[in-house]
Tab-separated table of C-alpha atoms in Angstrom:
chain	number	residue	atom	x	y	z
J	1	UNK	CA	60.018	257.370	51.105
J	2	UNK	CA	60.205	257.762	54.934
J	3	UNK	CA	60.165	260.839	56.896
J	4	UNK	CA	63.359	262.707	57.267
J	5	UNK	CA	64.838	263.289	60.442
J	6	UNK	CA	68.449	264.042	62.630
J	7	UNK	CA	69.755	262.572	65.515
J	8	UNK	CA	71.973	264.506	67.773
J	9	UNK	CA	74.123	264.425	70.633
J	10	UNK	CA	75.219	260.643	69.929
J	11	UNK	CA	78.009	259.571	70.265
J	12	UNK	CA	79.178	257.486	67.271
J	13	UNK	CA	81.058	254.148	66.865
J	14	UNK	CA	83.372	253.634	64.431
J	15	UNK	CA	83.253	250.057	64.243
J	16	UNK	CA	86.626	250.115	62.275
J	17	UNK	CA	88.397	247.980	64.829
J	18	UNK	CA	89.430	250.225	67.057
J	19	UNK	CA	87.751	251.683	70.291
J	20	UNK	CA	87.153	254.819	68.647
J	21	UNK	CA	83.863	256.692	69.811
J	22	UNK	CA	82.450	259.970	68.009
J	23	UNK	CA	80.799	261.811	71.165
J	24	UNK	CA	78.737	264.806	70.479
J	25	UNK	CA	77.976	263.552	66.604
J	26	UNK	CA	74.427	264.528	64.782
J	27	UNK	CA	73.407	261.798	61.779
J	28	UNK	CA	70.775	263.368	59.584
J	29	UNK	CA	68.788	260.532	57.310
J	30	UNK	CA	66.986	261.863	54.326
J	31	UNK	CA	63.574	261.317	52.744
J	32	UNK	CA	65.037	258.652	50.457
J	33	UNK	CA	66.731	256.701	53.443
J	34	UNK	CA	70.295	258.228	53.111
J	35	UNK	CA	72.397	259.275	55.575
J	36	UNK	CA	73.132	263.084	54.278
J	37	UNK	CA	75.554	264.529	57.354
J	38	UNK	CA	77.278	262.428	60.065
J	39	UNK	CA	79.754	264.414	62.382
J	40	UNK	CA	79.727	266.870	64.381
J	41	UNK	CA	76.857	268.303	66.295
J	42	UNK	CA	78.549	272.163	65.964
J	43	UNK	CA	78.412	271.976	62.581
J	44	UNK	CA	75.632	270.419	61.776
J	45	UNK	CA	72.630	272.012	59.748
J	46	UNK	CA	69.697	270.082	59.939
J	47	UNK	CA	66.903	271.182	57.235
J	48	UNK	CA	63.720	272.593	57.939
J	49	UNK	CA	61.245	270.250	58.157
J	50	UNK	CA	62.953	267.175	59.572
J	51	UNK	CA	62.222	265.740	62.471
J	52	UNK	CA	64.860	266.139	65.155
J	53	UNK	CA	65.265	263.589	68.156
J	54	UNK	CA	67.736	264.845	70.599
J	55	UNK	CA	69.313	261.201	71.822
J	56	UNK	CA	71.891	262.898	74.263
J	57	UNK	CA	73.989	260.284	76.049
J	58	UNK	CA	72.978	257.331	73.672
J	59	UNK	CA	75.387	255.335	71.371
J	60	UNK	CA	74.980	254.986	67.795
J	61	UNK	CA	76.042	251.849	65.652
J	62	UNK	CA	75.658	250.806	61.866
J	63	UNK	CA	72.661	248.369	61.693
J	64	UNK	CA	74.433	244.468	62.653
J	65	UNK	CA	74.805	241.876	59.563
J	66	UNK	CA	73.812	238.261	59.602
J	67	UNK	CA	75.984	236.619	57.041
J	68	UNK	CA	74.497	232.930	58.182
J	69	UNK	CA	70.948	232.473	58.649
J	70	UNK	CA	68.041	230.486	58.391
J	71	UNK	CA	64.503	231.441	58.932
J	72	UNK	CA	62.687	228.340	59.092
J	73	UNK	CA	62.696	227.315	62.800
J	74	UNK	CA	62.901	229.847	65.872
J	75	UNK	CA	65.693	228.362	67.388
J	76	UNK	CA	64.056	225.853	70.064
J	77	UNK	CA	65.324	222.188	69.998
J	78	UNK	CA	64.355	220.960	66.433
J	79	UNK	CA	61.908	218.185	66.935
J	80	UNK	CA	63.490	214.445	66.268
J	81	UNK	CA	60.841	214.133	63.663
J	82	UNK	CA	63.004	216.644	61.234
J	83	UNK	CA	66.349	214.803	61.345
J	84	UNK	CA	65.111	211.111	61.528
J	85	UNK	CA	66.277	209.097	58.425
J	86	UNK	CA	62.784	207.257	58.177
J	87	UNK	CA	60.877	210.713	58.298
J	88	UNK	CA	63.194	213.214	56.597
J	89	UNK	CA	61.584	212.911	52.991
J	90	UNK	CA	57.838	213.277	54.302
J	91	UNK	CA	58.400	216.430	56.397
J	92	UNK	CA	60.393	218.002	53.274
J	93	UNK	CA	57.333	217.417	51.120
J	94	UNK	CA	55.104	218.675	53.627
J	95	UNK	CA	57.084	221.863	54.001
J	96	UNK	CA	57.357	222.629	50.492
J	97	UNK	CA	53.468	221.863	50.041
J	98	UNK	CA	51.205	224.363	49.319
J	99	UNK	CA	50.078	224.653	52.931
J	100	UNK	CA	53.974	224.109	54.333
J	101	UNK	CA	54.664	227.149	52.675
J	102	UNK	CA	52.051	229.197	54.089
J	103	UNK	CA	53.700	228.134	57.138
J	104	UNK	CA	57.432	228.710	56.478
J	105	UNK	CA	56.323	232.410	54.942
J	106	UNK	CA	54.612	233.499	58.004
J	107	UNK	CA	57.775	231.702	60.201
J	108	UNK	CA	60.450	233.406	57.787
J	109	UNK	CA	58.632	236.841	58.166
J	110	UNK	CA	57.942	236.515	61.931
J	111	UNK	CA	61.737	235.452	62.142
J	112	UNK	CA	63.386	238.232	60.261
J	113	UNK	CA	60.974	240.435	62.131
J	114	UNK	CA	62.660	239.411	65.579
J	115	UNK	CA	66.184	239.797	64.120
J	116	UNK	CA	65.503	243.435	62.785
J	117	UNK	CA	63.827	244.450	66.051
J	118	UNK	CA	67.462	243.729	67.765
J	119	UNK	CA	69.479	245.496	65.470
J	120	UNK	CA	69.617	243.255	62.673
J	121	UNK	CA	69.103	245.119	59.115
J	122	UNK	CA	70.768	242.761	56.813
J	123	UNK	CA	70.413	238.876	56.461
J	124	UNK	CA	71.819	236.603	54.352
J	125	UNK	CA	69.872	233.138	54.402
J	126	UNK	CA	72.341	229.601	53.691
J	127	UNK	CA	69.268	227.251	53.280
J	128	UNK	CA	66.051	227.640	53.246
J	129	UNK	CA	63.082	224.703	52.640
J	130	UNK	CA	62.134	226.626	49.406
J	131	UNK	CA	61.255	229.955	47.942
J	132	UNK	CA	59.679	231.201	51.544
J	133	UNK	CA	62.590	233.615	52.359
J	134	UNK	CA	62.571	234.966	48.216
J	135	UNK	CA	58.507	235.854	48.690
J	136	UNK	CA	59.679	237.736	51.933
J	137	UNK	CA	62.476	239.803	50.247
J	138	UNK	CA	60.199	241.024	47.032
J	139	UNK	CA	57.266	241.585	49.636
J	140	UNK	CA	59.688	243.954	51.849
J	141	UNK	CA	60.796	245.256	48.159
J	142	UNK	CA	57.106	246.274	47.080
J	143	UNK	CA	57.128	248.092	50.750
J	144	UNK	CA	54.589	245.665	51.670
J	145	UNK	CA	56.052	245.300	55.200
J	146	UNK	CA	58.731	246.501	56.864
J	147	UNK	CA	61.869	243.910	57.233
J	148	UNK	CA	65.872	243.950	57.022
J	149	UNK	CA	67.943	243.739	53.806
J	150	UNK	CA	67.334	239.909	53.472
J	151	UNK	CA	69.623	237.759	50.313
J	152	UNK	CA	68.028	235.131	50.468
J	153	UNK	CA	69.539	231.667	49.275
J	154	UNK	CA	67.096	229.509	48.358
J	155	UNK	CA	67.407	225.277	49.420
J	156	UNK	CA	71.050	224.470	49.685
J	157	UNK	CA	73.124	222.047	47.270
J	158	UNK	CA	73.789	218.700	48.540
J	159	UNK	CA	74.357	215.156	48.014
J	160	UNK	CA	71.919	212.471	48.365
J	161	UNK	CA	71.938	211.919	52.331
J	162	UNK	CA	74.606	214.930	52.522
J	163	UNK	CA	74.401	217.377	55.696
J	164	UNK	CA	70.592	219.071	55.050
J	165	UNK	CA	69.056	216.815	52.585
J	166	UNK	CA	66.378	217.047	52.001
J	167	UNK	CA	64.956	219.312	54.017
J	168	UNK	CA	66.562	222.034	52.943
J	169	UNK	CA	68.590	221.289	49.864
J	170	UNK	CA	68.117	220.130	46.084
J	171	UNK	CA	70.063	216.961	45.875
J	172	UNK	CA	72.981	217.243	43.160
J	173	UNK	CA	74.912	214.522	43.527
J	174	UNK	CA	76.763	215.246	39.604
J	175	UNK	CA	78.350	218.154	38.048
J	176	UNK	CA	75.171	218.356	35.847
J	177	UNK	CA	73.006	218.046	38.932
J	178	UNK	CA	74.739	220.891	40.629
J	179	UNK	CA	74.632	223.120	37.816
J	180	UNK	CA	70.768	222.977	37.379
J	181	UNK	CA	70.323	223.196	41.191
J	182	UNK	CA	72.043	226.292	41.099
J	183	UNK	CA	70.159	227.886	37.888
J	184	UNK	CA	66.699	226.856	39.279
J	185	UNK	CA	67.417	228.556	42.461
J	186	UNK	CA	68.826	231.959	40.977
J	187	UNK	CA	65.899	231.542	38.191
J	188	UNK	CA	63.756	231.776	41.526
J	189	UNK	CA	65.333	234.986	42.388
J	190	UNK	CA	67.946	233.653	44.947
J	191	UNK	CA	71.045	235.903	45.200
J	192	UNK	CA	73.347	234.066	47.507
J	193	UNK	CA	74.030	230.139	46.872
J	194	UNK	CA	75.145	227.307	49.527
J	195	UNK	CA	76.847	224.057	49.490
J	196	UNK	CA	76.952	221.441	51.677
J	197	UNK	CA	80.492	220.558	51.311
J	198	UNK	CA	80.655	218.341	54.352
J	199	UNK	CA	78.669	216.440	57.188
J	200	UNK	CA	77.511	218.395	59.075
J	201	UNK	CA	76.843	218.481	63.229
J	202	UNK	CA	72.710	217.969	63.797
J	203	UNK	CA	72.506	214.917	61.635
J	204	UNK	CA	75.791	213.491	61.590
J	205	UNK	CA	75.773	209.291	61.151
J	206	UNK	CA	78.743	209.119	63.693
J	207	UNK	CA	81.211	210.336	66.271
J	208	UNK	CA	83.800	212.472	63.565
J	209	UNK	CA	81.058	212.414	60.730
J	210	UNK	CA	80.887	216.064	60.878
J	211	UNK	CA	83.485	217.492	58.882
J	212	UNK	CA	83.384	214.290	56.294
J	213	UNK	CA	83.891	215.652	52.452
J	214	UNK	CA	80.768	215.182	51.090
J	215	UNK	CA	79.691	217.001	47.611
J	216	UNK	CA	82.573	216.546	44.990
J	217	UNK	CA	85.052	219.180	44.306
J	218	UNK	CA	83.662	219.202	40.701
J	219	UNK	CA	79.829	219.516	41.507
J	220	UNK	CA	81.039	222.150	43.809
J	221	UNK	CA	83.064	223.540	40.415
J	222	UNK	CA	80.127	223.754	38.856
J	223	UNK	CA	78.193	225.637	41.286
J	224	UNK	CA	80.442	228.858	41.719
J	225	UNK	CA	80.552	229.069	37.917
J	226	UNK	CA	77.351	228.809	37.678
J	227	UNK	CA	76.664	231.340	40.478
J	228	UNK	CA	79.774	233.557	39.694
J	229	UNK	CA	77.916	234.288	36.015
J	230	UNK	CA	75.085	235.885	37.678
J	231	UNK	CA	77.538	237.589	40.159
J	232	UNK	CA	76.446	236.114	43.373
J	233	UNK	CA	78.618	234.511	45.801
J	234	UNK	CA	78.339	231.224	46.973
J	235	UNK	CA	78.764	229.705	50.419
J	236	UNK	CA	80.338	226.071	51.421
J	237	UNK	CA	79.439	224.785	54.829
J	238	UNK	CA	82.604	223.146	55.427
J	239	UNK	CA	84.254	221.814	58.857
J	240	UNK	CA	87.137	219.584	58.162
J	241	UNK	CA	90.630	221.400	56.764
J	242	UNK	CA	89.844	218.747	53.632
J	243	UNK	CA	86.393	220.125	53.311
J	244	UNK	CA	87.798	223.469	53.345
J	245	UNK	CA	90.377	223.193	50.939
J	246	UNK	CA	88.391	221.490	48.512
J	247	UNK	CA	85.719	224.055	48.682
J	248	UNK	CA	87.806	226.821	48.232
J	249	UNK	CA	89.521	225.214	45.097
J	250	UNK	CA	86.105	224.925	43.700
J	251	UNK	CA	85.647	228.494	44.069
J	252	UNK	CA	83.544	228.993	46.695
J	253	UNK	CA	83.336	232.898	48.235
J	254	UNK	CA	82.754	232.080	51.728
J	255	UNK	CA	83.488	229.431	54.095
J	256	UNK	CA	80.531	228.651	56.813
J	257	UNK	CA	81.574	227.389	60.389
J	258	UNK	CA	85.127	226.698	59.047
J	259	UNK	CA	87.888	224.705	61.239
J	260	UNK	CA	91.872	224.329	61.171
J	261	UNK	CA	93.391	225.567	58.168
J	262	UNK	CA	96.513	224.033	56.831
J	263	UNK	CA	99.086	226.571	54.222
J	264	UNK	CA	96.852	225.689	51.139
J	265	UNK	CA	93.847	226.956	52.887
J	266	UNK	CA	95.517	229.899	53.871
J	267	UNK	CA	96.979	230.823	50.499
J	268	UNK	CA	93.701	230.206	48.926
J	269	UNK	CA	91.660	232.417	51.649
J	270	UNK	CA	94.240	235.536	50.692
J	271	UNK	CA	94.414	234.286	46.450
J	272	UNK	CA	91.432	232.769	45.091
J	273	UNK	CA	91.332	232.882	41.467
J	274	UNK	CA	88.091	230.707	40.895
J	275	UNK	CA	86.526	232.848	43.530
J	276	UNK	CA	84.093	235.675	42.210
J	277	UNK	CA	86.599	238.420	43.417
J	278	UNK	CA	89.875	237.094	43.723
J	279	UNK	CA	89.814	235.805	47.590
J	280	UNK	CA	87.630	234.368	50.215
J	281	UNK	CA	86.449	234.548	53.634
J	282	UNK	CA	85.513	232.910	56.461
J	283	UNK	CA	81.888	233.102	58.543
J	284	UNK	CA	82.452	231.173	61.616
J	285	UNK	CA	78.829	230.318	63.811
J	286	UNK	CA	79.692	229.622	67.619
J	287	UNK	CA	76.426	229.690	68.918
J	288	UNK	CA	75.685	226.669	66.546
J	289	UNK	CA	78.049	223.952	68.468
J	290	UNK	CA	78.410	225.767	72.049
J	291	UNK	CA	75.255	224.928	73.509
J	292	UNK	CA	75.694	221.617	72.882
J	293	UNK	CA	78.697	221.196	74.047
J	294	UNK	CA	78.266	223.937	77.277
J	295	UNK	CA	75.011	222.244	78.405
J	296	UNK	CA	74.316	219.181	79.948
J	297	UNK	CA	72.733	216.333	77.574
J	298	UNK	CA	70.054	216.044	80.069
J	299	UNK	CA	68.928	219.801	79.070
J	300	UNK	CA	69.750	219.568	75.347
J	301	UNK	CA	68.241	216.263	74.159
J	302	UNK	CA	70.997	215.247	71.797
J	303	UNK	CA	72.435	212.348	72.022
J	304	UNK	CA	76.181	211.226	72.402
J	305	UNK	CA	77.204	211.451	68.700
J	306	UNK	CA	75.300	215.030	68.375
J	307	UNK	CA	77.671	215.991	71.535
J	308	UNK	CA	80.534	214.350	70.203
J	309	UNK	CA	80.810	215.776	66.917
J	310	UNK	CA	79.664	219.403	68.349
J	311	UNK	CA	83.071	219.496	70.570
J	312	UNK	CA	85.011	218.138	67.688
J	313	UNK	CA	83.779	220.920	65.453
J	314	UNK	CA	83.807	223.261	67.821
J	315	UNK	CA	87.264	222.879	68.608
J	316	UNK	CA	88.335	223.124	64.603
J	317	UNK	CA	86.240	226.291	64.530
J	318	UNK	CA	88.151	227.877	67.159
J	319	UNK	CA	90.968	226.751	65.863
J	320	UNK	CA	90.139	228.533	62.416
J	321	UNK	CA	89.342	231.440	63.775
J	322	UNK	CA	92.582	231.886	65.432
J	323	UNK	CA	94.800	231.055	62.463
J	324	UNK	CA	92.830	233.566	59.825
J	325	UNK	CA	93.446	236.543	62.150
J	326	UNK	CA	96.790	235.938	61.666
J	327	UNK	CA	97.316	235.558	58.549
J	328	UNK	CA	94.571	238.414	57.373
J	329	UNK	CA	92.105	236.665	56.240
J	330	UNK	CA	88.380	238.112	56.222
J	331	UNK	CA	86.381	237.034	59.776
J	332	UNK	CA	82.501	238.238	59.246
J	333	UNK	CA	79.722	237.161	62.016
J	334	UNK	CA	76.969	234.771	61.319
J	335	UNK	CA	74.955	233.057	63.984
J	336	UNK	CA	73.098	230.079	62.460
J	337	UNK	CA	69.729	231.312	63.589
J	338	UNK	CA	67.147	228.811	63.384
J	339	UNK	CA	69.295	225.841	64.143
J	340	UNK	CA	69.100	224.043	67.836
J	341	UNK	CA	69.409	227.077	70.862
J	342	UNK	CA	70.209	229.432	68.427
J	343	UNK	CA	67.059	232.131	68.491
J	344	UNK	CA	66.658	234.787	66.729
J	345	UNK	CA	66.992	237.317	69.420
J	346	UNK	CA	70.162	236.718	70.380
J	347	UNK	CA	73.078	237.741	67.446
J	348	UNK	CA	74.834	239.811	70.158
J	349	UNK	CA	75.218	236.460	71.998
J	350	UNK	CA	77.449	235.626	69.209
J	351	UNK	CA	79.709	238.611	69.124
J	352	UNK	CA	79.958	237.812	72.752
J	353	UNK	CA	81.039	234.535	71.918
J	354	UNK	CA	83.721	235.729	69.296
J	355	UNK	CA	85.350	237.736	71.975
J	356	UNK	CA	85.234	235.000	74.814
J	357	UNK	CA	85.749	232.094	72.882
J	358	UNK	CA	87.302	233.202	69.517
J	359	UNK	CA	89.922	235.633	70.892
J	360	UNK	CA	88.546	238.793	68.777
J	361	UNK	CA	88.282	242.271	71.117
J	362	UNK	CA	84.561	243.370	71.656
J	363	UNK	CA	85.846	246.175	68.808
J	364	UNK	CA	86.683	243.559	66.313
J	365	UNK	CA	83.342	242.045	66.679
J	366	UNK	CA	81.365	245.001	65.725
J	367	UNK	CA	83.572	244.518	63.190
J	368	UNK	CA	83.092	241.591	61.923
J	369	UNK	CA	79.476	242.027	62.239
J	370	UNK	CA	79.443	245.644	60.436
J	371	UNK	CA	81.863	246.640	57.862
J	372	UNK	CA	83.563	243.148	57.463
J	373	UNK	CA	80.519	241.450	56.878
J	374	UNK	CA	79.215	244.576	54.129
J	375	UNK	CA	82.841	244.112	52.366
J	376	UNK	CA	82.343	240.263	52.546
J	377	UNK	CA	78.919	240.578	50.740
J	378	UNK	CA	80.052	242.998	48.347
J	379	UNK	CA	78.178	245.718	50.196
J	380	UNK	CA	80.582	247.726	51.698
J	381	UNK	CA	79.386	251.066	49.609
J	382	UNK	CA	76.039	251.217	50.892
J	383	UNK	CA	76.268	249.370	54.722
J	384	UNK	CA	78.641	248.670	57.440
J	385	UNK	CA	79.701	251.913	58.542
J	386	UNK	CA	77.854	255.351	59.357
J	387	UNK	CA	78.489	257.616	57.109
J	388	UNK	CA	77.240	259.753	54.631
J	389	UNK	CA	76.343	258.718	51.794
J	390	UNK	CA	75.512	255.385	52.715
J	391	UNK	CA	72.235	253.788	53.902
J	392	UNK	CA	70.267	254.895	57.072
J	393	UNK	CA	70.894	251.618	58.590
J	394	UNK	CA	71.124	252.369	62.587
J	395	UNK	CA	70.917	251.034	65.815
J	396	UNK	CA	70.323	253.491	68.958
J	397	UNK	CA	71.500	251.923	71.950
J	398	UNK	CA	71.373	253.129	76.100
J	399	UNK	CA	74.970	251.151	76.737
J	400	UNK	CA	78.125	251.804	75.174
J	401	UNK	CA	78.928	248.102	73.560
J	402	UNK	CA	82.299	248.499	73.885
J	403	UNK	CA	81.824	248.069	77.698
J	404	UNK	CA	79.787	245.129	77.157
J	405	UNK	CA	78.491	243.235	74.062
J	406	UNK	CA	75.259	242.710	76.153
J	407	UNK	CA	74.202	246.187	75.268
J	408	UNK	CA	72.880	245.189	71.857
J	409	UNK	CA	70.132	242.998	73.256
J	410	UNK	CA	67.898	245.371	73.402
J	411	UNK	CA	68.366	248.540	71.492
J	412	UNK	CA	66.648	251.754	72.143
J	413	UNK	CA	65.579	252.677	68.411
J	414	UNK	CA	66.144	250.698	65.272
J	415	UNK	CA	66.423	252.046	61.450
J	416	UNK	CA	66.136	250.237	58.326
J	417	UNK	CA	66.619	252.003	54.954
J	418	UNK	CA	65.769	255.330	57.052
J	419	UNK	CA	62.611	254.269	58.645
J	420	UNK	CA	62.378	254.430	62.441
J	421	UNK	CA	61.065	251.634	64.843
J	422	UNK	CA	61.149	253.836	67.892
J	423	UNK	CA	59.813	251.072	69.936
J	424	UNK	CA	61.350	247.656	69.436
J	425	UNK	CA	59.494	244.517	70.095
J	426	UNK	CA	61.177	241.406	70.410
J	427	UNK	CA	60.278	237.922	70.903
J	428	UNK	CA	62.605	236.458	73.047
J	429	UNK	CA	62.499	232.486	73.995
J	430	UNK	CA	62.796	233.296	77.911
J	431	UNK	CA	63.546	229.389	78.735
J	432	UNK	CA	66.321	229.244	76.054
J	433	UNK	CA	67.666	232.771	77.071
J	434	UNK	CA	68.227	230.987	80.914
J	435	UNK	CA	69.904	227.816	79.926
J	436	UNK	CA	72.430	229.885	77.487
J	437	UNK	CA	73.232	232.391	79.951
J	438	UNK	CA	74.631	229.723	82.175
J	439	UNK	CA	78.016	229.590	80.490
C-alpha cells in the first residue's frame, strides 16, 4: 500500500488525440494505488488524512508506455564484439552464464529504473538474453523495489543466423522448434512473445538484407497459437511488406518497426482472424534507424551496409506509418531502447520523432504512447488515460507537452501504481544526448 494523497490545481491532458487540456483539475490516488476522483478542483473532496500537494500551474499526463524495449544494453554503440559472426555464440553463453546474469539483472533493473524516472511506468521487453527482465518483474511484484509495469518477453524466436541469434533468441528454425521455444519461455513466466520475422538492421549480411523473410510463415503459425492459448500477444519484428504480410497471416498481434504496406497488409491490420483479438497493430521505432542514418559514419561507427540498410528501412517505416493512419489502423510508440543511440532516457525523443518525421501531431503522440499503446496491450482498463478508476500511473510535468514534446525529458514528479518519486533521477548519456540533438 502507498500513502494516499491529491493533487490539485493541474491542469489535465486528455491524451485522446485532441489538444484538449483539463485546467484547474484535482486527481486524488488512494491507499491501494487507484485513482478515486479526477476533475474538477471545485468539487473535489479530498479525505482526511491524505496528503495534499498543491501543483498549481503544472501539467498532468498518464504515465508513457514502452511497447518495444530491451534492457540489456544502455543504448551506447554496441561493441563489434556482440554482432561479429566469429564471436556471437561465446558472448551469448557468457551472458546467459551464471555470472552474465548477475550482470544483465543489475543492467535490466538499472535500465528500467532510468525509463521510470522519465515518465515511463509500463514496458514491454521484445528480446531479452534470458530470464533477467522475468526476475525483475516478480522482484518489483514482491515490492522488493520500486520499477514500472514491465511484460517482459523473454529471448526472441529466430532462425539459425536470423536477425538476433543468438544473443537474444532461442533458435527455432521448425514448426516443432517454434512451438517449444515459445512454451519454455511462457513456462519461465514470459507474458509477451517475439519473432524475428525478418533481417534485421544491426547485423544485416548486406545492403537490402534487412527486411529479408526469415522465420517461416508456419514456425511463425505455431508461435501465436502457442502464445494465443495462454492469452499473450506476440510480436513480429518485420521490415519488408513480405515480412509483414506473412507475419500477420501467421497471427502475429503486433508488428515491430513495420514498413510499406500493400492492400493485404492493410486488410489484415483492420481483420485478423488468427490474431488473439481479431486485428493487429503496428509499433513503429524511429529512434532505432535515424541516428544512423542522421549522423555521420565517422561519429556512428557502422559501416556502409549498417548505413545502407538503416535508410532503406527507415524509409519503409515512414512509409508505414503514413499508410496505417489512413486506413485506421492501431499506431502505439516503442523506442527500441537498448539498441545503438537509443538510451534509455530519451522515449520523448521518439514522440518527437513521430511528429517530425512520421507526420502524427504532438497530440497523437501522447497518444500513441498512452491510451493506444494500453488498448494495444490489452490494458486499456487499468492505464492510458487519467481517470478514475484506473491506476495511479502519473507524470507531473513544469511544460505543457503540447507546446513541445521536449517537456517530458525531465518530469517534475513521477507515480507508479500510486507511489510518488518526488525527485526524479535520471541517468542520462550526456555525449549521446549531443550527437542526437544535432538533427
Amino acid at each position: 500500500m502507498s500513502t494516499p494523497f491529491s493533487v490539485s490545481g493541474v491542469s489535465v491532458l486528455a491524451t485522446d488525440g485532441t489538444e484538449t487540456v483539463h485546467t484547474g483539475w484535482t486527481v486524488i490516488v488512494g491507499a491501494m494505488g487507484t485513482i478515486e476522483y479526477a476533475g474538477p478542483d471545485a468539487d473535489a473532496s479530498v479525505p482526511a488524512g491524505y496528503r495534499r500537494l498543491d501543483r498549481t500551474g503544472k501539467y498532468l499526463i498518464p504515465g508513457l508506455i514502452n511497447a518495444h524495449a530491451h534492457l540489456f544494453s544502455d543504448g551506447r554503440p554496441l561493441a563489434k564484439i556482440y554482432l561479429r559472426p566469429d564471436t556471437k555464440v561465446a558472448v551469448a553463453k557468457v551472458l546467459r552464464s551464471r555470472l552474465g546474469q548477475v550482470m544483465m539483472r543489475r543492467r535490466a533493473t538499472n535500465n528500467a529504473t532510468t525509463q521510470l524516472h522519465t515518465g515511463v511506468t509500463t514496458i514491454r521487453t521484445v528480446g531479452d538474453v534470458a530470464t533477467e527482465v522475468i526476475a525483475l518483474r516478480d522482484r518489483i511484484s514482491r515490492g522488493e523495489l520500486l520499477g514500472p509495469r514491465l511484460l517482459p518477453s523473454g529471448p526472441l524466436l529466430a532462425i539459425t543466423n536470423g536477425h538476433g541469434a543468438p544473443q537474444i533468441a532461442r533458435v527455432a528454425d521448425t514448426p516443432e522448434q517454434a512451438s517449444a521455444g515459445t512454451r519454455a519461455n511462457l513456462t519461465d513466466g514470459a507474458r509477451s512473445i517475439k519473432i524475428s520475422a525478418t533481417g534485421g538492421v544491426t547485423d544485416a549480411k548486406g545492403i537490402g538484407h534487412a527486411g529479408t523473410p526469415e522465420m517461416s510463415e508456419e514456425s511463425m503459425r505455431a508461435v501465436c497459437a502457442e502464445a494465443h492459448t495462454k492469452g499473450v500477444l506476440v510480436a513480429a519484428h518485420a521490415q519488408s511488406t513480405e515480412g509483414v504480410r506473412r507475419a500477420l497471416r501467421a497471427g502475429v498481434d503486433t508488428i515491430e518497426h513495420g514498413s510499406s504496406l500493400d492492400q493485404e497488409c492493410i486488410e489484415l491490420f483492420l481483420d485478423n482472424p488468427a490474431s488473439l483479438r481479431g486485428w493487429s497493430a503496428l509499433i513503429p521505432t524511429l529512434q532505432a534507424c535515424l541516428p544512423l542514418v542522421k549522423l555521420d559514419q565517422s561519429i556512428t561507427g557502422v559501416d556502409d551496409v549498417v548505413r545502407a540498410n538503416a535508410t532503406l528501412v527507415l524509409d519503409e517505416m515512414v512509409a508505414g506509418i503514413g499508410t496505417a493512419r489512413q486506413h485506421g489502423i492501431a499506431v502505439g510508440m516503442g523506442t527500441d531502447s537498448g539498441v545503438t543511440y537509443v538510451s534509455h532516457s530519451n522515449t520523448w525523443r521518439e514522440l518527437d520523432h513521430l511528429v517530425r518525421f512520421g507526420g502524427l501531431t504532438r497530440a497523437e503522440a501522447l497518444q500513441a504512447a498512452t491510451r493506444i499503446n494500453a488498448r494495444i496491450l490489452g490494458m486499456e482498463a487499468e492505464i492510458g488515460s487519467v481517470e478514475a478508476g484506473k491506476a495511479a500511473d502519473l507524470v507531473l510535468l513544469d511544460e505543457n507537452p503540447l507546446d513541445g514534446l521536449r517537456a517530458l525529458e525531465s518530469p517534475r514528479t513521477v507515480v507508479v501504481r500510486g507511489t510518488l518519486i518526488e525527485s526524479p533521477a535520471i541517468n542520462r548519456l550526456p555525449e549521446i544526448d549531443a550527437q542526437l540533438d544535432s538533427f
